[in-house]
PDB file of C-alpha atoms in Angstrom:
ATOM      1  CA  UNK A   1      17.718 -18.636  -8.104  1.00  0.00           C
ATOM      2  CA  UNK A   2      14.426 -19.336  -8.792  1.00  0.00           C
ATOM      3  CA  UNK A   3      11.673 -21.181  -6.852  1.00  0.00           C
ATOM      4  CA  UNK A   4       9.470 -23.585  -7.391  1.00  0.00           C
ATOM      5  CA  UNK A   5       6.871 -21.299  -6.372  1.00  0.00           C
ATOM      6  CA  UNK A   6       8.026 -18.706  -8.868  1.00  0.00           C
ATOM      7  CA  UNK A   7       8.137 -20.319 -12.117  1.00  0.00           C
ATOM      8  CA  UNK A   8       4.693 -21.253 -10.926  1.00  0.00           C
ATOM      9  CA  UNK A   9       3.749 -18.150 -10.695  1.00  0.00           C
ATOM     10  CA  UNK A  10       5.445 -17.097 -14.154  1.00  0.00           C
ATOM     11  CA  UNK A  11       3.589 -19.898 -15.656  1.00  0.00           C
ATOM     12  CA  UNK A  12       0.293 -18.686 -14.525  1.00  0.00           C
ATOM     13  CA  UNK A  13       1.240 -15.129 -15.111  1.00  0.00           C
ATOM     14  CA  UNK A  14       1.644 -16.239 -18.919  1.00  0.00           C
ATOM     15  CA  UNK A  15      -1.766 -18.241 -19.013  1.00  0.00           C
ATOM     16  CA  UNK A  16      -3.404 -15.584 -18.345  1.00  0.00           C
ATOM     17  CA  UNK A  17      -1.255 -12.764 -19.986  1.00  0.00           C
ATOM     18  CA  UNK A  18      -1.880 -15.280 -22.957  1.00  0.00           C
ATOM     19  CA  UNK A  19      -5.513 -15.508 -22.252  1.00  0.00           C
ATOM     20  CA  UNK A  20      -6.176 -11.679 -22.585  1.00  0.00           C
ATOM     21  CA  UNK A  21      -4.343  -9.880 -25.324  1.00  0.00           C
ATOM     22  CA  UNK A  22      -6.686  -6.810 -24.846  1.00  0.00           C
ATOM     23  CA  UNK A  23      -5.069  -5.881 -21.728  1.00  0.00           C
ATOM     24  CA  UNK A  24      -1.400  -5.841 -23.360  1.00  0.00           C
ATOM     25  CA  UNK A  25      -1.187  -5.413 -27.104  1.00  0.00           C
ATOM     26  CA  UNK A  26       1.752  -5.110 -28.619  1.00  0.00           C
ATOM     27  CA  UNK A  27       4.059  -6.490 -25.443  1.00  0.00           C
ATOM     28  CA  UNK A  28       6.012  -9.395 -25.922  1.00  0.00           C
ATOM     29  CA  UNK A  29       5.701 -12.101 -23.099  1.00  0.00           C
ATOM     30  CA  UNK A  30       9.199 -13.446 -23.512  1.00  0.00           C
ATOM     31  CA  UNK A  31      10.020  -9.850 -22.547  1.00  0.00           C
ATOM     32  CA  UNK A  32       7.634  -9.906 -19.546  1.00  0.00           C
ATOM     33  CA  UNK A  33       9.196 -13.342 -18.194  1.00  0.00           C
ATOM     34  CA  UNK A  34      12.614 -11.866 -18.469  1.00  0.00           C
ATOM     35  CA  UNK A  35      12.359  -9.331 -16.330  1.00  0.00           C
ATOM     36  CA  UNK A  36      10.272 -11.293 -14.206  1.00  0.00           C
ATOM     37  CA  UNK A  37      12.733 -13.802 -13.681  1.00  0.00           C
ATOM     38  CA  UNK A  38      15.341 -10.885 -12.989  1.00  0.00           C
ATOM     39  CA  UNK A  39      13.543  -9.669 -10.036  1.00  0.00           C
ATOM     40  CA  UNK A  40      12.526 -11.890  -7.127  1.00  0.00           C
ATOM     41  CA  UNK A  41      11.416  -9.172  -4.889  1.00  0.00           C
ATOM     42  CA  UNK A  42       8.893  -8.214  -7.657  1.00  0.00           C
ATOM     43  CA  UNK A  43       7.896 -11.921  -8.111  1.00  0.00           C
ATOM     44  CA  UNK A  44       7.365 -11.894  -4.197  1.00  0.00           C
ATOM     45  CA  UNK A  45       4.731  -9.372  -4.487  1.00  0.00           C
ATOM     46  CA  UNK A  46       3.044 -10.400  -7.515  1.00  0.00           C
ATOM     47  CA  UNK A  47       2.717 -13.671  -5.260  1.00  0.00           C
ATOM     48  CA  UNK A  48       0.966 -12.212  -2.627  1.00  0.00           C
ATOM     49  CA  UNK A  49      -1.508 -10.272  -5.088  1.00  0.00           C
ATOM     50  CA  UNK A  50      -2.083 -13.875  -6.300  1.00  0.00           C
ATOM     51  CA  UNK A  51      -2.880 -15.282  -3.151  1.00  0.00           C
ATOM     52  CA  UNK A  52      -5.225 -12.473  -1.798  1.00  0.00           C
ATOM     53  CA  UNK A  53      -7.317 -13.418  -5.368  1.00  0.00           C
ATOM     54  CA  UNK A  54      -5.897 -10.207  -7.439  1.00  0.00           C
ATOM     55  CA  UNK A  55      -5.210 -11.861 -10.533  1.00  0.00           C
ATOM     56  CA  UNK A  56      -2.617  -9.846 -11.790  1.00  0.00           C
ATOM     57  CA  UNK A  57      -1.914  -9.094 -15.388  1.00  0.00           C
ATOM     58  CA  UNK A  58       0.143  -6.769 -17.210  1.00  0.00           C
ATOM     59  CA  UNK A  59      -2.006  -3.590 -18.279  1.00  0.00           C
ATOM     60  CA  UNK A  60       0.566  -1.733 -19.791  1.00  0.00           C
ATOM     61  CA  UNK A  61       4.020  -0.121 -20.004  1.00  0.00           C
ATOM     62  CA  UNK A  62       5.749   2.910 -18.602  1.00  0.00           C
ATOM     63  CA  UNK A  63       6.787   4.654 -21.484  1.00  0.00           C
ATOM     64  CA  UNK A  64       9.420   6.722 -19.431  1.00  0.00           C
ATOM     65  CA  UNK A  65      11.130   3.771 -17.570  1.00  0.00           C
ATOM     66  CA  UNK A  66      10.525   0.844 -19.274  1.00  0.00           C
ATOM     67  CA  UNK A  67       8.751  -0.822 -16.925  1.00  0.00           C
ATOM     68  CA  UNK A  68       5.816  -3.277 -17.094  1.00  0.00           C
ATOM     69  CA  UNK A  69       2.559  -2.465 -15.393  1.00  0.00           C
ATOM     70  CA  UNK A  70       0.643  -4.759 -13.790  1.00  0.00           C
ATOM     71  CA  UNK A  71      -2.482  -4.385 -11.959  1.00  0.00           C
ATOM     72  CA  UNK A  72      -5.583  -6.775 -10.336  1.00  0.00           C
ATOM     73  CA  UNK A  73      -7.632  -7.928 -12.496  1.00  0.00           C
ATOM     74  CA  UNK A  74     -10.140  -9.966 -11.207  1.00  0.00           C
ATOM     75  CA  UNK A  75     -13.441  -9.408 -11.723  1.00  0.00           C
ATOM     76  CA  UNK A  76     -14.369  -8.428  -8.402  1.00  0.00           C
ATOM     77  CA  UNK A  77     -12.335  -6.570  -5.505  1.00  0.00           C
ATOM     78  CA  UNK A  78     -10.126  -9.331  -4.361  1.00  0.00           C
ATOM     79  CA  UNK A  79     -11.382 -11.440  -1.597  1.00  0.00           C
ATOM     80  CA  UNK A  80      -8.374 -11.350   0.655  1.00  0.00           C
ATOM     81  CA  UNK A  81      -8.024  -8.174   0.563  1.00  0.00           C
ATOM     82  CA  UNK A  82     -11.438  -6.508   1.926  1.00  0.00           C
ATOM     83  CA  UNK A  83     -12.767  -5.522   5.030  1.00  0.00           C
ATOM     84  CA  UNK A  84     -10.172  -3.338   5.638  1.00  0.00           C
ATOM     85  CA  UNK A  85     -10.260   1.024   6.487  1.00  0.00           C
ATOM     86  CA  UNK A  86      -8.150   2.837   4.391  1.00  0.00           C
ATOM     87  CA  UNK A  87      -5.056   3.736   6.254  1.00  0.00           C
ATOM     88  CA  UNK A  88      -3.520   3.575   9.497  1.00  0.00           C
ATOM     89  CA  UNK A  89      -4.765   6.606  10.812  1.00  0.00           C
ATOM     90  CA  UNK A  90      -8.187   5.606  10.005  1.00  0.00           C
ATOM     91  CA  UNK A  91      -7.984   1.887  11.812  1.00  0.00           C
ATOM     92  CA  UNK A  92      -6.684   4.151  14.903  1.00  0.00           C
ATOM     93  CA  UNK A  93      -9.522   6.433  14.634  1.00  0.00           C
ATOM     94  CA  UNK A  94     -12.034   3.731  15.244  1.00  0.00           C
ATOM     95  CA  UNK A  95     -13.208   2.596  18.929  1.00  0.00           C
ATOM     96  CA  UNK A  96     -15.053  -0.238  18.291  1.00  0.00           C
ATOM     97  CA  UNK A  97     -15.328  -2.919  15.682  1.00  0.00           C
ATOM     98  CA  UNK A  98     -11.832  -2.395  14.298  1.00  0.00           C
ATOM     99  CA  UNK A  99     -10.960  -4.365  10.714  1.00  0.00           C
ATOM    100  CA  UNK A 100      -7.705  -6.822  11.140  1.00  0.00           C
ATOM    101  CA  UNK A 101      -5.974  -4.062   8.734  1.00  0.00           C
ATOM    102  CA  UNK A 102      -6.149  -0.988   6.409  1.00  0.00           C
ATOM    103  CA  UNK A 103      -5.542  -0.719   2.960  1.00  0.00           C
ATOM    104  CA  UNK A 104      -3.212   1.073   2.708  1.00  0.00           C
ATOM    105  CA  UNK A 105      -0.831  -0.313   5.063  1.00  0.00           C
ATOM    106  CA  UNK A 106      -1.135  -3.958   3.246  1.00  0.00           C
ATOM    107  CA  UNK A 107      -0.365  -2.594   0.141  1.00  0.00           C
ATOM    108  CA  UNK A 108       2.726  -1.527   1.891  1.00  0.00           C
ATOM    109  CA  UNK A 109       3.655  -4.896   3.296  1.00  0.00           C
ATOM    110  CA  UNK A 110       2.521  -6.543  -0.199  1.00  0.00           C
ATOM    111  CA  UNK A 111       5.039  -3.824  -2.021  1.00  0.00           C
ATOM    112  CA  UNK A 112       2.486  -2.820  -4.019  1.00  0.00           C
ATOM    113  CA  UNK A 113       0.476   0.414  -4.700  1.00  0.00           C
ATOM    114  CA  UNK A 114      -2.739   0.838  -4.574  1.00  0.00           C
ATOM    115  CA  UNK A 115      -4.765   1.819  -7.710  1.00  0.00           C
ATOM    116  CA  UNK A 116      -4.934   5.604  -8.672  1.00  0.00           C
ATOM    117  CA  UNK A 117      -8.118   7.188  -9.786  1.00  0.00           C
ATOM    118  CA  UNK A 118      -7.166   7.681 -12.980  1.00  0.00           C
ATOM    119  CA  UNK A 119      -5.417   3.926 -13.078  1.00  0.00           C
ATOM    120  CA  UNK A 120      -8.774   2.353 -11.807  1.00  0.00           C
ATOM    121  CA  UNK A 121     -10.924   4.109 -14.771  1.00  0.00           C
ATOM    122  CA  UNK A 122      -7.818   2.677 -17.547  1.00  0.00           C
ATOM    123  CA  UNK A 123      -8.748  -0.692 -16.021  1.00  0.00           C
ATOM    124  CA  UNK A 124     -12.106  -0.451 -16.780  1.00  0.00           C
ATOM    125  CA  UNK A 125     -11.046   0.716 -20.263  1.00  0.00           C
ATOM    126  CA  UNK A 126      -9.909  -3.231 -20.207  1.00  0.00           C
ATOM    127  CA  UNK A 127     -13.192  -5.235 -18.588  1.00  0.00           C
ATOM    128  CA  UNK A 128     -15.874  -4.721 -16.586  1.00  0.00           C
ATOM    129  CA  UNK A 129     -14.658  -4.866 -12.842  1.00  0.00           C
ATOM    130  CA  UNK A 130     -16.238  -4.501  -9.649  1.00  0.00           C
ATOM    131  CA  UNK A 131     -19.792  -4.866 -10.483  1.00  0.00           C
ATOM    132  CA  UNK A 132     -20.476  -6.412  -6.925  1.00  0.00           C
ATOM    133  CA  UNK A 133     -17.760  -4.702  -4.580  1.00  0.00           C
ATOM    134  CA  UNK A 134     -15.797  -1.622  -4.155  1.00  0.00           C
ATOM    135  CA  UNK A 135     -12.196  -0.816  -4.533  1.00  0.00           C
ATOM    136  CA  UNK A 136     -10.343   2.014  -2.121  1.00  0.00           C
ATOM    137  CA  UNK A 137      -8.481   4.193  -4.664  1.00  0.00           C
ATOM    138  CA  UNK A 138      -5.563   6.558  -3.779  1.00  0.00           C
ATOM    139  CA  UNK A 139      -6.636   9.485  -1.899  1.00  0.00           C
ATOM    140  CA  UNK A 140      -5.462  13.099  -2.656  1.00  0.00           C
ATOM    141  CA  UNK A 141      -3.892  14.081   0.285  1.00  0.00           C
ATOM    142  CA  UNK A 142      -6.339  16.589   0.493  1.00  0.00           C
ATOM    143  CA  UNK A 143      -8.976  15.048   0.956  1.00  0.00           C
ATOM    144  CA  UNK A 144      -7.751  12.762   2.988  1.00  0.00           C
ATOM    145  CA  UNK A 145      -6.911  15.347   5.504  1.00  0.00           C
ATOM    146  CA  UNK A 146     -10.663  16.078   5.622  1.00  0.00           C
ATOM    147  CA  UNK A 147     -11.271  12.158   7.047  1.00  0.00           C
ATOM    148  CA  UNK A 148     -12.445  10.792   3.806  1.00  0.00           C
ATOM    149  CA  UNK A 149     -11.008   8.141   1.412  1.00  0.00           C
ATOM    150  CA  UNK A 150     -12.128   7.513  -2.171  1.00  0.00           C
ATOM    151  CA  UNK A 151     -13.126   4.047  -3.732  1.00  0.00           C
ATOM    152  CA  UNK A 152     -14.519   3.501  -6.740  1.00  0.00           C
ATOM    153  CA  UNK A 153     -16.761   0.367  -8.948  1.00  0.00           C
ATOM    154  CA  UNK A 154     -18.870  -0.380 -11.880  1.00  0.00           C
ATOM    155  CA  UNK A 155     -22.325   0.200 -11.226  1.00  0.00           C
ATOM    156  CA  UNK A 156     -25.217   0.843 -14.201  1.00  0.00           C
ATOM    157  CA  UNK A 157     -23.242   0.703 -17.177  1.00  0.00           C
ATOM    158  CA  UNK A 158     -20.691   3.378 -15.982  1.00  0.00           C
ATOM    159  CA  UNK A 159     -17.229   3.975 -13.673  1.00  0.00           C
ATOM    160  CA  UNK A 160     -18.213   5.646 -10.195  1.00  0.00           C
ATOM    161  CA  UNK A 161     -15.676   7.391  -7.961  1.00  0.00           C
ATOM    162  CA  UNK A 162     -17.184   8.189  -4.615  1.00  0.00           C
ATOM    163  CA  UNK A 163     -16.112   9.195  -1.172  1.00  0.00           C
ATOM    164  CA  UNK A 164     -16.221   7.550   2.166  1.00  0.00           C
ATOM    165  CA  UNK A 165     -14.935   7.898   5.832  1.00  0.00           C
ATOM    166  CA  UNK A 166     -11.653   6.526   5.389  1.00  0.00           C
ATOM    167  CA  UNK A 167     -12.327   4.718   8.283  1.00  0.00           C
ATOM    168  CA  UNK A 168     -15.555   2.846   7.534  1.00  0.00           C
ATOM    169  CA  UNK A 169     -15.123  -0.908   5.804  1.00  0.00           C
ATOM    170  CA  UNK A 170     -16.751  -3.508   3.847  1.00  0.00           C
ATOM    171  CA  UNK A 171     -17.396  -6.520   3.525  1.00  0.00           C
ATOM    172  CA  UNK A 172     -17.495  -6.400  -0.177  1.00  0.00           C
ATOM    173  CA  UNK A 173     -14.900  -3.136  -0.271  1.00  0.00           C
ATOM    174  CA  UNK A 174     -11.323  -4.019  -0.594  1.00  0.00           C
ATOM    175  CA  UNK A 175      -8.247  -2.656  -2.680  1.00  0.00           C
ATOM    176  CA  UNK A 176      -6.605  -3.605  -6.181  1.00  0.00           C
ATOM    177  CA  UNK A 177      -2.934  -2.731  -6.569  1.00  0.00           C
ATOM    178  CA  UNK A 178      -0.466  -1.690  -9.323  1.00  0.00           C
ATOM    179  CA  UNK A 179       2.970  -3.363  -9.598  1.00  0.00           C
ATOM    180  CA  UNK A 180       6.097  -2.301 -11.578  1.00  0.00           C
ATOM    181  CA  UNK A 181       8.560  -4.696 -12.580  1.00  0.00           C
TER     182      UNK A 181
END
């Protein structure tokens, strides 16, 4: 059964799906709100990318599964979701001044994933994002074993991908996430 909060949400979902074709040409929004409306769990977590300030909007589909692909899309890295190290280990590391939370671990509780490298440069593809904060990417595991994190933004015209301590945070540096429904 569906909320009242949900078919909020699905109504905003489709103002704004409707609002920016560029993102998803060629998918069908009556598609979109069926599956939607077929997964609660899924409308759960777009929820909660809602109310961090995510803005998410379908990007795209998975050509293999069938699934729709949304990410955050607001312009800048959303505002409840920043101050934060990248993982776990790194909020451990850290003796003094710890963040509330990592990344990485509030993508988990979210259900969400957070943005690739190579899904963060296809979303610039679609606007101009993050020309005031930072977004933590996805690390490679191996560099992540070396105590560094990677986050990227738009700065001069141009996608950057840079490196950090995975423990260090932001005040402008938080985390956009990728959904599949």
């Amino acid at each position: 059964m569906m909320t009242e909060v949900h078919q909020k949400l699905i109504e905003k979902l489709k103002d704004r799906f409707e609002d920016n074709h560029k993102r998803h040409e060629g998918i069908n929004w009556e598609e979109v709100k069926k599956r939607l409306q077929a997964a609660p769990e899924k409308l759960r977590s777009l929820q909660k990318m809602e109310e961090t300030g995510g803005e998410p909007d379908v990007v795209g589909i998975d050509e293999r599964t069938g699934e729709f692909i949304f990410y955050d899309c607001a312009a800048e890295s959303p505002k409840g979701r920043r101050s934060l190290c990248y993982d776990r280990d790194a909020l451990e590391s850290r003796k003094k001044f710890k963040p509330e939370n990592s990344a990485v671990d509030l993508a988990h509780e979210m259900g969400i994933e957070l943005l690739s490298e190579e899904e963060y440069i296809e979303l610039q593809k679609l606007g101009i994002f993050d020309t005031k904060t930072s977004s933590w990417l996805k690390t490679p595991s191996d560099i992540r074993l070396l105590g560094g994190a990677i986050f990227g933004d738009f700065r001069f015209g141009r996608t950057f991908i840079y490196h950090n301590g995975a423990e260090s945070y932001y005040a402008a540096r938080g985390f956009r996430g990728s959904l599949r429904v």
